[in-house]
Short mmCIF file of N, CA and C and ligand atoms in Angstrom, two decimals:
data_model
loop_
_atom_site.label_atom_id
_atom_site.label_comp_id
_atom_site.label_asym_id
_atom_site.label_seq_id
_atom_site.Cartn_x
_atom_site.Cartn_y
_atom_site.Cartn_z
N LEU W 1 114.32 75.25 144.58
CA LEU W 1 114.21 75.65 142.97
C LEU W 1 115.39 76.81 143.02
N PRO W 2 115.74 76.83 141.74
CA PRO W 2 116.96 77.92 141.54
C PRO W 2 116.05 79.82 141.85
N LEU W 3 117.32 80.57 142.21
CA LEU W 3 116.37 81.67 142.52
C LEU W 3 117.22 82.66 141.66
N ILE W 4 116.27 83.46 141.39
CA ILE W 4 116.65 85.09 140.78
C ILE W 4 116.73 85.71 141.78
N ALA W 5 116.99 86.71 141.37
CA ALA W 5 117.17 88.21 142.52
C ALA W 5 116.95 89.11 141.27
N VAL W 6 116.09 90.12 142.12
CA VAL W 6 115.92 91.41 141.13
C VAL W 6 116.24 92.49 141.91
N CYS W 7 117.19 92.91 141.58
CA CYS W 7 117.87 94.01 141.86
C CYS W 7 117.86 95.95 141.38
N GLY W 8 117.92 96.62 142.34
CA GLY W 8 117.57 98.02 141.49
C GLY W 8 117.44 99.03 142.25
N ARG W 9 117.75 100.16 142.12
CA ARG W 9 117.27 101.25 143.13
C ARG W 9 115.73 101.44 142.88
N PRO W 10 114.98 102.20 144.18
CA PRO W 10 113.74 102.58 144.29
C PRO W 10 113.39 103.33 142.88
N ASN W 11 112.10 103.06 142.45
CA ASN W 11 111.02 103.38 141.77
C ASN W 11 111.41 102.93 139.91
N VAL W 12 112.15 101.91 140.15
CA VAL W 12 112.67 101.71 138.62
C VAL W 12 111.83 100.46 138.07
N GLY W 13 111.05 99.98 139.30
CA GLY W 13 109.68 99.51 138.74
C GLY W 13 110.16 97.44 138.93
N LYS W 14 110.98 97.28 140.03
CA LYS W 14 111.22 96.36 140.48
C LYS W 14 109.92 95.29 141.23
N SER W 15 108.67 96.21 141.66
CA SER W 15 107.78 95.37 142.60
C SER W 15 106.52 95.68 141.15
N THR W 16 106.58 96.11 140.43
CA THR W 16 105.94 95.75 138.69
C THR W 16 106.13 94.22 138.12
N LEU W 17 107.49 94.43 138.00
CA LEU W 17 108.04 93.56 137.29
C LEU W 17 108.18 92.22 137.98
N PHE W 18 107.98 92.08 139.51
CA PHE W 18 108.02 91.02 140.01
C PHE W 18 106.33 90.60 140.57
N ASN W 19 105.06 91.56 140.21
CA ASN W 19 103.99 91.17 140.28
C ASN W 19 103.66 90.64 138.79
N ARG W 20 104.37 90.85 137.91
CA ARG W 20 103.65 90.78 136.57
C ARG W 20 104.65 89.13 136.30
N LEU W 21 105.45 88.84 137.18
CA LEU W 21 106.05 87.34 136.97
C LEU W 21 105.67 86.64 138.06
N THR W 22 105.36 87.03 139.08
CA THR W 22 104.70 86.05 140.29
C THR W 22 103.34 86.05 140.45
N GLY W 23 102.31 86.75 140.13
CA GLY W 23 101.46 86.78 140.38
C GLY W 23 101.03 87.03 141.50
N SER W 24 100.45 86.54 142.80
CA SER W 24 100.04 87.35 143.86
C SER W 24 101.12 86.43 144.76
N ARG W 25 101.49 85.00 144.70
CA ARG W 25 102.27 84.03 145.30
C ARG W 25 103.73 85.20 145.82
N ARG W 26 102.96 85.58 146.81
CA ARG W 26 104.93 86.13 147.59
C ARG W 26 104.44 85.89 149.01
N SER W 27 105.99 86.06 149.51
CA SER W 27 105.97 86.08 151.14
C SER W 27 107.14 87.05 151.14
N ILE W 28 106.98 88.13 152.33
CA ILE W 28 107.87 89.03 152.65
C ILE W 28 108.96 88.57 154.03
N VAL W 29 109.97 88.62 153.42
CA VAL W 29 111.20 87.50 154.70
C VAL W 29 111.98 88.73 154.84
N GLY W 30 112.25 89.02 156.20
CA GLY W 30 113.41 89.60 156.57
C GLY W 30 114.78 88.81 157.36
N ASP W 31 115.63 89.26 157.87
CA ASP W 31 116.55 89.03 158.25
C ASP W 31 116.18 89.14 159.82
N GLU W 32 115.61 89.80 160.45
CA GLU W 32 115.33 89.80 161.76
C GLU W 32 113.95 90.62 162.07
N PRO W 33 113.23 89.88 162.88
CA PRO W 33 111.89 90.16 163.53
C PRO W 33 112.06 92.00 163.23
N GLY W 34 110.87 92.82 163.23
CA GLY W 34 110.81 93.59 163.27
C GLY W 34 111.86 94.84 162.52
N ILE W 35 112.45 93.97 161.36
CA ILE W 35 112.93 95.07 160.23
C ILE W 35 111.76 94.74 159.25
N THR W 36 111.57 96.44 158.92
CA THR W 36 110.66 96.46 157.70
C THR W 36 111.23 96.59 156.32
N ARG W 37 112.59 96.38 156.00
CA ARG W 37 113.36 96.27 154.52
C ARG W 37 113.65 95.48 154.37
N ASP W 38 112.80 94.65 153.96
CA ASP W 38 113.04 93.56 153.46
C ASP W 38 113.15 92.65 151.98
N ARG W 39 113.60 91.79 152.03
CA ARG W 39 113.40 90.76 150.62
C ARG W 39 111.83 89.95 150.75
N ILE W 40 111.77 90.39 149.32
CA ILE W 40 110.06 89.46 149.03
C ILE W 40 110.59 88.35 148.04
N TYR W 41 109.74 87.37 148.42
CA TYR W 41 109.95 86.03 147.83
C TYR W 41 108.86 85.87 146.75
N GLY W 42 108.71 85.15 145.81
CA GLY W 42 107.53 84.47 145.35
C GLY W 42 108.21 83.35 144.21
N GLU W 43 107.21 82.99 143.66
CA GLU W 43 107.49 82.04 142.65
C GLU W 43 107.19 82.26 140.87
N ILE W 44 108.09 81.97 140.62
CA ILE W 44 107.81 81.76 139.09
C ILE W 44 107.96 80.65 138.16
N GLU W 45 107.12 80.47 137.09
CA GLU W 45 107.22 79.36 136.29
C GLU W 45 107.05 80.30 134.50
N TRP W 46 107.90 79.36 134.06
CA TRP W 46 108.45 79.87 132.50
C TRP W 46 108.53 78.22 131.62
N GLN W 47 107.59 78.51 130.78
CA GLN W 47 108.05 77.16 129.91
C GLN W 47 108.38 76.04 130.69
N ASN W 48 107.42 75.48 131.61
CA ASN W 48 107.28 74.46 132.58
C ASN W 48 108.58 74.91 133.70
N VAL W 49 109.69 75.61 133.68
CA VAL W 49 110.18 75.39 134.74
C VAL W 49 110.18 76.79 135.39
N LYS W 50 110.33 75.69 137.02
CA LYS W 50 109.81 76.53 137.91
C LYS W 50 111.14 77.34 138.67
N ALA W 51 111.35 77.89 138.87
CA ALA W 51 112.04 79.24 139.86
C ALA W 51 111.72 79.93 141.00
N ARG W 52 112.37 80.48 142.10
CA ARG W 52 111.87 81.68 142.96
C ARG W 52 112.60 82.63 142.05
N LEU W 53 111.61 84.04 142.91
CA LEU W 53 111.86 84.93 142.29
C LEU W 53 112.51 86.00 143.99
N VAL W 54 113.20 86.73 143.86
CA VAL W 54 113.12 87.46 145.07
C VAL W 54 113.95 88.98 144.57
N ASP W 55 112.46 89.79 145.26
CA ASP W 55 113.01 90.87 145.10
C ASP W 55 113.52 91.55 146.07
N THR W 56 114.94 92.19 145.77
CA THR W 56 115.60 92.57 147.02
C THR W 56 115.29 93.97 147.57
N GLY W 57 114.61 94.79 146.73
CA GLY W 57 114.06 96.38 147.75
C GLY W 57 113.16 95.85 147.79
N GLY W 58 112.46 95.18 147.70
CA GLY W 58 111.06 95.07 147.96
C GLY W 58 110.06 96.06 149.06
N VAL W 59 110.48 96.49 149.97
CA VAL W 59 109.79 97.39 150.62
C VAL W 59 110.97 98.50 151.37
N VAL W 60 111.72 98.70 150.60
CA VAL W 60 113.07 99.75 151.05
C VAL W 60 112.12 101.16 150.75
N PRO W 61 111.75 102.31 151.54
CA PRO W 61 111.42 103.20 150.99
C PRO W 61 111.84 103.82 150.41
N ASP W 62 111.32 104.92 149.65
CA ASP W 62 111.82 105.52 148.70
C ASP W 62 112.53 106.81 149.21
N ASP W 63 113.63 106.61 149.75
CA ASP W 63 114.66 107.59 150.51
C ASP W 63 115.78 107.71 149.98
N GLU W 64 116.61 108.56 149.43
CA GLU W 64 117.50 108.65 148.27
C GLU W 64 118.84 108.53 149.44
N ALA W 65 118.64 108.78 151.19
CA ALA W 65 120.07 108.42 151.80
C ALA W 65 119.85 107.26 151.85
N LEU W 66 118.80 106.37 151.58
CA LEU W 66 118.89 104.73 152.40
C LEU W 66 119.97 103.80 150.96
N ILE W 67 119.69 104.79 149.67
CA ILE W 67 119.96 103.84 148.49
C ILE W 67 121.44 102.86 148.71
N PRO W 68 122.43 103.70 148.93
CA PRO W 68 123.89 102.84 149.63
C PRO W 68 124.15 102.09 150.07
N SER W 69 123.78 102.47 151.46
CA SER W 69 123.46 101.12 152.63
C SER W 69 122.73 100.05 152.76
N GLU W 70 121.16 100.33 152.22
CA GLU W 70 120.51 99.22 151.97
C GLU W 70 120.47 98.77 150.27
N ILE W 71 120.37 99.49 149.52
CA ILE W 71 120.37 98.64 148.59
C ILE W 71 121.79 97.77 148.26
N PHE W 72 122.57 98.06 148.71
CA PHE W 72 123.98 97.50 148.63
C PHE W 72 123.68 96.50 149.77
N ARG W 73 123.30 96.91 150.69
CA ARG W 73 123.63 95.62 151.42
C ARG W 73 122.40 94.35 150.67
N GLN W 74 121.08 94.37 150.42
CA GLN W 74 120.46 93.40 149.70
C GLN W 74 121.08 92.93 148.75
N ALA W 75 121.74 93.71 147.75
CA ALA W 75 122.26 93.14 146.80
C ALA W 75 123.32 92.09 147.18
N GLN W 76 124.20 92.39 148.30
CA GLN W 76 125.03 91.66 148.46
C GLN W 76 124.84 90.60 149.02
N VAL W 77 123.28 90.58 149.79
CA VAL W 77 122.36 88.95 150.30
C VAL W 77 122.17 88.20 148.53
N ALA W 78 121.92 89.12 147.75
CA ALA W 78 121.17 88.53 146.48
C ALA W 78 122.67 87.83 146.22
N LEU W 79 123.43 88.62 145.62
CA LEU W 79 124.78 88.02 145.48
C LEU W 79 125.09 86.29 145.85
N GLN W 80 125.28 86.49 147.46
CA GLN W 80 125.31 85.33 147.97
C GLN W 80 124.27 83.68 147.42
N GLU W 81 122.78 84.18 147.62
CA GLU W 81 121.63 82.85 147.07
C GLU W 81 121.59 82.79 145.75
N ALA W 82 122.05 84.36 144.95
CA ALA W 82 120.94 83.68 143.90
C ALA W 82 122.15 83.18 142.45
N ASP W 83 121.46 82.07 141.58
CA ASP W 83 121.30 81.31 140.62
C ASP W 83 121.74 82.59 139.63
N ALA W 84 121.07 83.37 139.56
CA ALA W 84 120.74 85.19 138.09
C ALA W 84 120.14 86.08 138.74
N ILE W 85 120.79 86.89 138.39
CA ILE W 85 120.66 88.44 138.87
C ILE W 85 120.13 89.69 137.80
N VAL W 86 118.88 90.14 137.82
CA VAL W 86 118.37 90.71 137.16
C VAL W 86 118.70 92.28 137.70
N MET W 87 119.61 93.45 137.09
CA MET W 87 119.47 94.62 137.73
C MET W 87 118.95 95.39 136.86
N VAL W 88 117.64 95.78 137.67
CA VAL W 88 116.73 97.08 136.89
C VAL W 88 116.98 98.29 136.89
N VAL W 89 116.89 99.02 135.70
CA VAL W 89 117.06 100.68 135.86
C VAL W 89 115.86 101.40 135.07
N ASP W 90 115.19 102.52 135.30
CA ASP W 90 115.05 103.36 134.76
C ASP W 90 115.01 103.86 133.04
N GLY W 91 114.56 102.92 132.37
CA GLY W 91 115.18 103.67 131.10
C GLY W 91 114.51 105.20 130.70
N ARG W 92 113.65 105.30 131.45
CA ARG W 92 113.04 106.96 131.26
C ARG W 92 114.14 108.26 131.96
N THR W 93 115.28 107.81 132.89
CA THR W 93 116.04 108.44 133.52
C THR W 93 117.54 108.19 132.94
N GLU W 94 118.63 109.59 132.95
CA GLU W 94 119.47 109.42 133.12
C GLU W 94 120.46 108.47 134.00
N LEU W 95 121.59 107.49 133.00
CA LEU W 95 122.05 106.91 133.73
C LEU W 95 123.09 107.52 135.36
N ALA W 96 122.59 106.98 136.32
CA ALA W 96 123.04 107.70 137.40
C ALA W 96 124.10 106.86 138.28
N SER W 97 125.04 107.66 138.96
CA SER W 97 126.18 107.14 139.81
C SER W 97 125.64 105.26 140.62
N PRO W 98 124.74 105.50 141.38
CA PRO W 98 124.55 104.19 141.92
C PRO W 98 124.39 103.52 141.36
N ASP W 99 123.63 103.99 139.95
CA ASP W 99 123.23 102.28 139.29
C ASP W 99 124.63 101.98 138.60
N MET W 100 126.02 102.44 138.59
CA MET W 100 127.10 102.22 138.31
C MET W 100 127.70 101.35 139.35
N GLU W 101 127.75 102.19 140.43
CA GLU W 101 127.96 101.55 141.53
C GLU W 101 127.32 99.94 141.82
N LEU W 102 126.13 100.32 142.03
CA LEU W 102 125.61 98.68 142.12
C LEU W 102 125.81 97.94 140.45
N ALA W 103 125.82 98.35 139.46
CA ALA W 103 126.16 97.18 138.49
C ALA W 103 127.78 96.77 138.55
N ARG W 104 128.25 97.65 139.25
CA ARG W 104 130.10 97.15 139.51
C ARG W 104 130.00 95.76 140.11
N LEU W 105 129.24 96.19 141.47
CA LEU W 105 129.57 95.06 142.46
C LEU W 105 128.44 94.30 142.18
N LEU W 106 127.17 93.98 141.32
CA LEU W 106 127.07 92.73 140.94
C LEU W 106 127.47 91.97 140.01
N MET W 107 128.25 92.73 139.31
CA MET W 107 129.51 91.59 138.29
C MET W 107 130.44 91.05 138.76
N LYS W 108 130.69 92.01 139.79
CA LYS W 108 132.25 91.55 140.71
C LYS W 108 131.41 90.21 141.66
N GLY W 109 130.24 89.70 141.62
CA GLY W 109 130.14 88.69 142.53
C GLY W 109 130.31 87.21 141.62
N GLY W 110 130.62 87.30 140.23
CA GLY W 110 130.28 86.21 139.29
C GLY W 110 129.17 85.25 139.07
N LYS W 111 128.28 85.82 139.51
CA LYS W 111 127.02 85.36 138.83
C LYS W 111 126.57 85.92 137.12
N PRO W 112 125.66 84.86 136.87
CA PRO W 112 125.07 85.90 135.34
C PRO W 112 123.93 86.83 135.88
N THR W 113 124.34 87.62 135.39
CA THR W 113 123.80 89.26 134.97
C THR W 113 122.92 89.59 134.29
N PHE W 114 121.97 89.90 134.35
CA PHE W 114 121.06 90.91 133.17
C PHE W 114 120.73 91.91 133.64
N LEU W 115 120.63 93.14 132.66
CA LEU W 115 120.33 94.28 132.68
C LEU W 115 118.74 94.27 131.87
N ALA W 116 117.57 94.60 132.98
CA ALA W 116 116.69 95.02 132.53
C ALA W 116 116.36 96.60 132.00
N VAL W 117 116.12 96.93 131.52
CA VAL W 117 115.74 98.27 131.08
C VAL W 117 114.66 99.07 130.83
N ASN W 118 113.78 99.29 131.84
CA ASN W 118 112.42 99.04 132.04
C ASN W 118 111.79 100.34 131.73
N LYS W 119 110.71 99.97 132.16
CA LYS W 119 109.88 101.58 131.22
C LYS W 119 109.81 101.61 130.00
N MET W 120 110.23 100.87 129.09
CA MET W 120 110.45 100.62 127.45
C MET W 120 109.09 100.45 126.89
N ASP W 121 107.99 101.59 127.24
CA ASP W 121 106.88 100.82 126.82
C ASP W 121 106.24 100.93 125.11
N SER W 122 107.36 101.67 124.36
CA SER W 122 106.92 101.10 122.99
C SER W 122 108.62 101.46 122.49
N GLU W 123 108.39 100.46 121.54
CA GLU W 123 109.69 100.16 120.42
C GLU W 123 110.62 101.27 120.25
N SER W 124 109.85 102.64 120.00
CA SER W 124 110.23 103.89 120.01
C SER W 124 111.76 104.20 120.66
N MET W 125 111.16 103.70 122.14
CA MET W 125 111.81 103.96 123.46
C MET W 125 113.12 103.12 122.85
N TYR W 126 113.10 102.63 122.68
CA TYR W 126 114.39 101.22 122.79
C TYR W 126 115.68 101.87 122.66
N ALA W 127 115.95 102.99 121.68
CA ALA W 127 117.37 103.48 121.62
C ALA W 127 118.07 104.07 122.92
N ALA W 128 116.77 104.35 124.04
CA ALA W 128 117.56 104.70 124.92
C ALA W 128 118.08 104.21 125.70
N ALA W 129 117.56 102.74 125.55
CA ALA W 129 118.25 101.55 126.39
C ALA W 129 119.38 101.22 126.15
N GLU W 130 120.23 101.91 124.90
CA GLU W 130 121.26 101.54 124.83
C GLU W 130 122.44 102.33 125.62
N ASN W 131 121.57 103.40 125.57
CA ASN W 131 122.59 104.13 126.63
C ASN W 131 123.09 103.50 128.16
N PHE W 132 121.99 102.58 128.36
CA PHE W 132 122.64 101.85 129.61
C PHE W 132 123.80 100.62 129.43
N ARG W 133 124.16 100.31 128.01
CA ARG W 133 125.16 99.26 127.85
C ARG W 133 126.42 99.64 128.43
N ARG W 134 126.34 101.28 128.58
CA ARG W 134 127.71 101.54 129.24
C ARG W 134 127.68 101.13 131.05
N LEU W 135 126.98 100.71 131.48
CA LEU W 135 127.02 99.82 132.54
C LEU W 135 127.82 98.99 132.37
N GLY W 136 127.56 98.09 131.57
CA GLY W 136 128.92 96.88 130.99
C GLY W 136 128.27 95.91 130.97
N PHE W 137 126.91 95.64 131.03
CA PHE W 137 126.37 94.12 131.23
C PHE W 137 126.13 93.47 129.79
N LYS W 138 126.75 92.40 129.55
CA LYS W 138 126.38 91.83 128.54
C LYS W 138 125.62 91.35 127.65
N ASN W 139 124.18 91.51 128.64
CA ASN W 139 122.70 90.99 128.19
C ASN W 139 122.18 91.89 128.71
N VAL W 140 121.35 92.99 127.53
CA VAL W 140 120.86 94.24 128.14
C VAL W 140 119.58 94.09 127.70
N LEU W 141 118.65 94.07 128.01
CA LEU W 141 117.12 93.62 127.55
C LEU W 141 115.88 94.85 127.74
N PRO W 142 115.69 95.28 126.94
CA PRO W 142 114.68 96.68 126.76
C PRO W 142 113.17 95.67 127.53
N ILE W 143 112.45 96.49 128.32
CA ILE W 143 111.62 95.66 129.25
C ILE W 143 110.34 96.75 129.47
N SER W 144 109.02 96.31 129.13
CA SER W 144 108.08 97.20 130.00
C SER W 144 107.10 96.34 131.27
N ALA W 145 107.99 96.52 132.07
CA ALA W 145 107.13 95.39 133.01
C ALA W 145 105.57 95.84 133.18
N GLU W 146 104.79 97.09 132.87
CA GLU W 146 103.95 97.44 133.47
C GLU W 146 103.00 96.71 131.72
N HIS W 147 103.77 96.90 130.57
CA HIS W 147 103.05 96.52 129.64
C HIS W 147 103.13 94.96 129.10
N GLY W 148 104.06 94.68 129.09
CA GLY W 148 104.55 93.12 129.31
C GLY W 148 105.85 92.87 128.07
N SER W 149 105.77 93.73 127.43
CA SER W 149 106.67 93.79 126.61
C SER W 149 108.04 93.47 126.64
N GLY W 150 108.84 92.49 125.93
CA GLY W 150 110.30 92.26 126.53
C GLY W 150 110.51 91.25 127.60
N ILE W 151 109.42 91.04 128.35
CA ILE W 151 109.81 89.91 129.49
C ILE W 151 110.01 88.76 128.94
N GLY W 152 109.45 88.17 127.85
CA GLY W 152 109.64 86.34 127.63
C GLY W 152 111.20 86.53 126.71
N ASP W 153 111.71 87.84 126.24
CA ASP W 153 112.65 87.70 125.87
C ASP W 153 113.17 87.79 127.09
N LEU W 154 113.10 88.49 127.86
CA LEU W 154 113.93 88.88 129.47
C LEU W 154 114.11 87.14 129.90
N LEU W 155 113.19 86.76 130.10
CA LEU W 155 113.11 85.23 130.92
C LEU W 155 113.90 83.97 130.04
N ASP W 156 113.70 84.00 128.55
CA ASP W 156 114.50 83.14 128.11
C ASP W 156 115.60 82.98 128.42
N GLU W 157 116.06 84.21 128.39
CA GLU W 157 118.25 84.37 128.55
C GLU W 157 118.17 83.93 130.16
N VAL W 158 117.26 84.52 131.09
CA VAL W 158 117.36 84.24 132.15
C VAL W 158 117.66 82.80 132.25
N PHE W 159 116.23 82.03 132.26
CA PHE W 159 116.20 80.55 132.75
C PHE W 159 117.08 79.75 131.99
N ALA W 160 117.62 80.07 130.83
CA ALA W 160 118.88 79.23 130.14
C ALA W 160 119.96 79.48 130.80
N VAL W 161 120.58 80.22 132.13
CA VAL W 161 121.30 80.09 132.71
C VAL W 161 121.55 79.20 134.26
N LEU W 162 120.22 79.07 134.33
CA LEU W 162 119.43 78.33 135.90
C LEU W 162 120.28 77.48 135.83
N PRO W 163 120.24 76.96 136.94
CA PRO W 163 121.05 75.00 136.90
C PRO W 163 119.54 74.10 137.19
N GLU W 164 119.76 73.58 136.59
CA GLU W 164 118.81 72.26 136.34
C GLU W 164 118.45 71.73 137.69
N PRO W 165 117.22 71.68 137.99
CA PRO W 165 116.67 71.50 139.71
C PRO W 165 116.93 70.31 139.35
N ALA W 166 117.32 69.47 140.63
CA ALA W 166 117.64 67.86 141.56
C ALA W 166 116.65 66.96 140.81
N GLU W 167 116.67 65.71 140.53
CA GLU W 167 115.64 65.16 139.89
C GLU W 167 114.73 64.52 141.24
N GLY W 168 113.30 65.05 141.22
CA GLY W 168 112.51 64.88 142.53
C GLY W 168 112.88 65.56 143.43
N LEU W 169 113.35 66.41 143.42
CA LEU W 169 113.20 67.63 144.60
C LEU W 169 112.88 68.71 143.89
N GLU W 170 111.75 69.58 144.96
CA GLU W 170 111.01 70.11 144.81
C GLU W 170 111.76 72.04 145.77
P1 GDP I 1 110.10 99.71 142.74
O1 GDP I 1 110.34 100.43 144.02
O2 GDP I 1 111.78 99.21 142.15
O3 GDP I 1 109.38 98.53 142.98
O4 GDP I 1 109.36 100.14 141.42
P2 GDP I 1 107.45 100.39 140.95
O5 GDP I 1 107.17 98.63 140.69
O6 GDP I 1 107.06 100.46 142.59
O7 GDP I 1 107.17 101.22 140.30
C1 GDP I 1 107.65 102.31 140.45
C2 GDP I 1 106.54 103.16 139.30
O8 GDP I 1 107.66 103.05 137.99
C3 GDP I 1 105.15 103.20 139.59
O9 GDP I 1 104.45 104.08 139.40
C4 GDP I 1 104.99 101.94 138.31
O10 GDP I 1 103.24 102.08 138.00
C5 GDP I 1 106.00 102.54 137.48
N1 GDP I 1 106.26 101.46 136.16
C6 GDP I 1 107.02 100.48 136.54
N2 GDP I 1 106.92 100.01 135.29
C7 GDP I 1 106.76 100.83 134.82
C8 GDP I 1 107.26 100.33 132.89
O11 GDP I 1 107.38 99.29 132.29
N3 GDP I 1 106.55 101.60 132.36
C9 GDP I 1 106.11 102.36 133.18
N4 GDP I 1 106.02 103.64 132.14
N5 GDP I 1 106.13 102.78 134.61
C10 GDP I 1 106.21 101.72 135.36
#
């Protein structure tokens, strides 16, 4: 199945989004036994098309010191294995330099990338999402992972770029 990666700093709402998209079907996968900062995989279906979803920051502790090394390492893995990448930012915060570094890294990878500006719980907040266009993404979508708004538009755009699954293979 094609793979969609969800990237972003801690607390932006990645796991809220992941849970909304996948329900409860999820499994934690690490690079090595005993390492807890892992990726979490799940399955998603949209308009009768299935894909896998990976939350790259799944169990990263909320520790600022870990942001550069660990989030970026996870992003590198996502860049290698994913067919599409969704970067999530917290639309209620200022645009910060780690977001810019992560965005640059993701866009350099040459995979289709999407920016989900999360925590836009009402349409009156969508103007704030425009701020994040400075990150340079072509596709910028305001969403509320908690309330579900904007999610359909995001999935429409992401699934449109996924490769067709090979006939008979699952
Ligand atoms: P992660 O560390 O990126 O996986 O972020 P989480 O999914 O754990 O979310 C961090 C915090 O943001 C939690 O308190 C969530 O309830 C909150 N949150 C996530 N999505 C939304 C949203 O759409 N709107 C609001 N207002 N809060 C959200």
